[in-house]
PDB file of C-alpha atoms in Angstrom:
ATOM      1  CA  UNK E  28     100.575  95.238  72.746  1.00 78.00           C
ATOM      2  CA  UNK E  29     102.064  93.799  75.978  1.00 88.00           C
ATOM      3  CA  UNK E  30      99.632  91.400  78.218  1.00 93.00           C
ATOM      4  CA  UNK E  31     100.341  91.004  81.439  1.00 90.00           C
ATOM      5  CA  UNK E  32     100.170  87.330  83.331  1.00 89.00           C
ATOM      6  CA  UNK E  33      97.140  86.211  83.317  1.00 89.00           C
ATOM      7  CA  UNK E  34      95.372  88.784  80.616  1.00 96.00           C
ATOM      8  CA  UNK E  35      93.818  87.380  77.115  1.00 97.00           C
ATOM      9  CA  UNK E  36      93.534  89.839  74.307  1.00 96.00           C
ATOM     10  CA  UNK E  37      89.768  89.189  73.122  1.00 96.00           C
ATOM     11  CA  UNK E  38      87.880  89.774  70.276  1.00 95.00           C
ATOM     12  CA  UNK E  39      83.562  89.552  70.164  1.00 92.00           C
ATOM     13  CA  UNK E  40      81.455  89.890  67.587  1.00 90.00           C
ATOM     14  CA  UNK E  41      77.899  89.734  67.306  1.00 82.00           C
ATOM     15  CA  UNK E  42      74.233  90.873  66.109  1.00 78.00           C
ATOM     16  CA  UNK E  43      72.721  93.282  68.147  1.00 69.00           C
ATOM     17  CA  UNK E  44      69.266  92.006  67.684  1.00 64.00           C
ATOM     18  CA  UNK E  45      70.481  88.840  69.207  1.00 59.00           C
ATOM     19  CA  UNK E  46      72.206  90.226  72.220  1.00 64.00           C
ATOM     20  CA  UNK E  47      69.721  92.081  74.322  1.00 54.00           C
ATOM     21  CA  UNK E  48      71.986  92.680  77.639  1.00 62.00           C
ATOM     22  CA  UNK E  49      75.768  94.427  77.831  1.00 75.00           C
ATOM     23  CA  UNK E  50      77.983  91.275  77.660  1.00 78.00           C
ATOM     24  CA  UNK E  51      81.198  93.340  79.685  1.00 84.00           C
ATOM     25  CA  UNK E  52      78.322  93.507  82.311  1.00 86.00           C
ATOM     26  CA  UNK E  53      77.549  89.871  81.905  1.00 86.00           C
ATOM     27  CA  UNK E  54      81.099  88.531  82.001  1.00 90.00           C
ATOM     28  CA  UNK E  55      82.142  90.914  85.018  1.00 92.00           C
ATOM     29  CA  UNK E  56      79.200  89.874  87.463  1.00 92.00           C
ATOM     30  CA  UNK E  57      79.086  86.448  86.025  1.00 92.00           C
ATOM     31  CA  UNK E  58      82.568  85.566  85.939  1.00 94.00           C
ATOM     32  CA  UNK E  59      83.959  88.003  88.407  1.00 93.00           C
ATOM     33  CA  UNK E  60      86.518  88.410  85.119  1.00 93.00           C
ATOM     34  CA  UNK E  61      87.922  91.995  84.400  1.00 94.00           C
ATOM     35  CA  UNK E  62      87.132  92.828  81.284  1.00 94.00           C
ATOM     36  CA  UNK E  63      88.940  96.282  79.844  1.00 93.00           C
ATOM     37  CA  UNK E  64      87.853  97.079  76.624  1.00 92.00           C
ATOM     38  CA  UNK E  65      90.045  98.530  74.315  1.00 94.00           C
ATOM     39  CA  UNK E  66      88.056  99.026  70.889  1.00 92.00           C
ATOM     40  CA  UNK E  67      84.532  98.362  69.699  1.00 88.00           C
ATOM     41  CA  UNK E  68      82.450  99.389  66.674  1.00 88.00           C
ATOM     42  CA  UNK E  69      79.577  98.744  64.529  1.00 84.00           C
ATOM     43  CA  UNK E  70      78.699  98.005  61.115  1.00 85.00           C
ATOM     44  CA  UNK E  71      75.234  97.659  59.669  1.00 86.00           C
ATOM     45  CA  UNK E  72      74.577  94.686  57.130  1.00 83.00           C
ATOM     46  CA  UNK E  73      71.349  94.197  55.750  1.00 84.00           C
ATOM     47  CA  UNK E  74      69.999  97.272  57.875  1.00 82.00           C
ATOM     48  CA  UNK E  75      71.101  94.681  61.270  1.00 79.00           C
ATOM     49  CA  UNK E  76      73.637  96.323  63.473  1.00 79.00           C
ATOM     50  CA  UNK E  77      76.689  94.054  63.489  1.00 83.00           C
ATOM     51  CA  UNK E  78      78.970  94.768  66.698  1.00 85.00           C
ATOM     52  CA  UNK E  79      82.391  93.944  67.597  1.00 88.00           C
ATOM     53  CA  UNK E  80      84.417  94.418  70.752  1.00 91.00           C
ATOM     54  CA  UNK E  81      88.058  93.872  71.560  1.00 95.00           C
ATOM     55  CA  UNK E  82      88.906  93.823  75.148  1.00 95.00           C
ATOM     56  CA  UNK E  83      91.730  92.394  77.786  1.00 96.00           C
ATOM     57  CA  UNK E  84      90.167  89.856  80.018  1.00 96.00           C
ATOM     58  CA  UNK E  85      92.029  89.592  83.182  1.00 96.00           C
ATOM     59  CA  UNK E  86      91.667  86.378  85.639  1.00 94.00           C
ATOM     60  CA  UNK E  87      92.527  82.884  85.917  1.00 94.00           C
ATOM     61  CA  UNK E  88      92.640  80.796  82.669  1.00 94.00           C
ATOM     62  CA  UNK E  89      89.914  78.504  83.897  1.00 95.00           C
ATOM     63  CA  UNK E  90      87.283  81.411  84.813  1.00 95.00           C
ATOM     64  CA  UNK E  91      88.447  83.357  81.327  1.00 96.00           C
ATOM     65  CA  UNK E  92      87.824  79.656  79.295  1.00 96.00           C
ATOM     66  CA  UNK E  93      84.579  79.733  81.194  1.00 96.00           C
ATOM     67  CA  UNK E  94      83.272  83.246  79.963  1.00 96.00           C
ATOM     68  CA  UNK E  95      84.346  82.726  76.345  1.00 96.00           C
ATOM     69  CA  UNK E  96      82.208  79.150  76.371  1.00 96.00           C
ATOM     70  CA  UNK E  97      79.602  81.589  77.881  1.00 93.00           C
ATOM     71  CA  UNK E  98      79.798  83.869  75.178  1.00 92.00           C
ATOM     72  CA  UNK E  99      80.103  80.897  71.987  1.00 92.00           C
ATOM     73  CA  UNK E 100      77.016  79.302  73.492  1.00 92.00           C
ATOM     74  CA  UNK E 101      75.125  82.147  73.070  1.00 88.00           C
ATOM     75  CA  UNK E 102      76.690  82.648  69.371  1.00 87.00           C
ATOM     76  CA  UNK E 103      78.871  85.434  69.841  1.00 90.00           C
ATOM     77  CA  UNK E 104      82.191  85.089  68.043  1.00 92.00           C
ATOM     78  CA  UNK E 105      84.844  85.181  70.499  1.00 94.00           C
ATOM     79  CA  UNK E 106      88.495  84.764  69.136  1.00 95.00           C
ATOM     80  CA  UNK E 107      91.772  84.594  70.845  1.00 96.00           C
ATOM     81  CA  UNK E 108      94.006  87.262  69.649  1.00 96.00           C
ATOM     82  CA  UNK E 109      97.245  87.139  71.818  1.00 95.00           C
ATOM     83  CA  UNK E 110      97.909  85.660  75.302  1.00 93.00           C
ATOM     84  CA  UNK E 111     100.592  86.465  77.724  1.00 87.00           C
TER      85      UNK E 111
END
C-alpha cells in the first residue's frame, strides 16, 4: 500500500465493553485528523467482543502523535504499521 505525505497506516484494537463512543468520531472532531478506515473486524473471546480497526490517518505528525496518545491512554492498542 502506498501512503501519501503526511498519512500513517494505523492499526486499533480494543474491548468493546471498554469503549462506549465511535473512536473515528472521536479522533475526527477531536483532532480534526482524517481518519479513512480501510478494514475492521471482530472477534469474541470469553463471550467479550474484541474489535480491531485499521485505518489511514491523514494530518500533521504532531496532531496524528496526539490522537494515538489519545487512544493508548484510554487502552486501546494503537500500532504503527507503515508511514510515508
Amino acid at each position: 500500500m502506498r501512503l501519501s505525505e503526511g498519512q500513517r497506516l494505523v492499526r486499533m484494537q480494543y474491548v468493546s465493553k471498554e469503549v462506549s463512543e465511535a473512536l473515528v468520531s472521536q479522533i475526527t472532531k477531536g483532532f480534526g485528523i482524517d481518519v479513512n478506515i480501510i478494514f475492521g473486524d471482530i472477534d469474541i473471546v470469553a463471550d467479550t467482543p474484541v474489535e480491531g480497526i485499521v485505518a489511514i490517518f491523514d494530518d500533521e505528525p504532531v496532531r496524528i502523535d496526539a490522537a494515538l496518545n489519545y487512544l493508548r491512554q484510554r487502552n486501546i492498542a494503537a500500532e504503527v504499521l507503515k508511514e510515508s
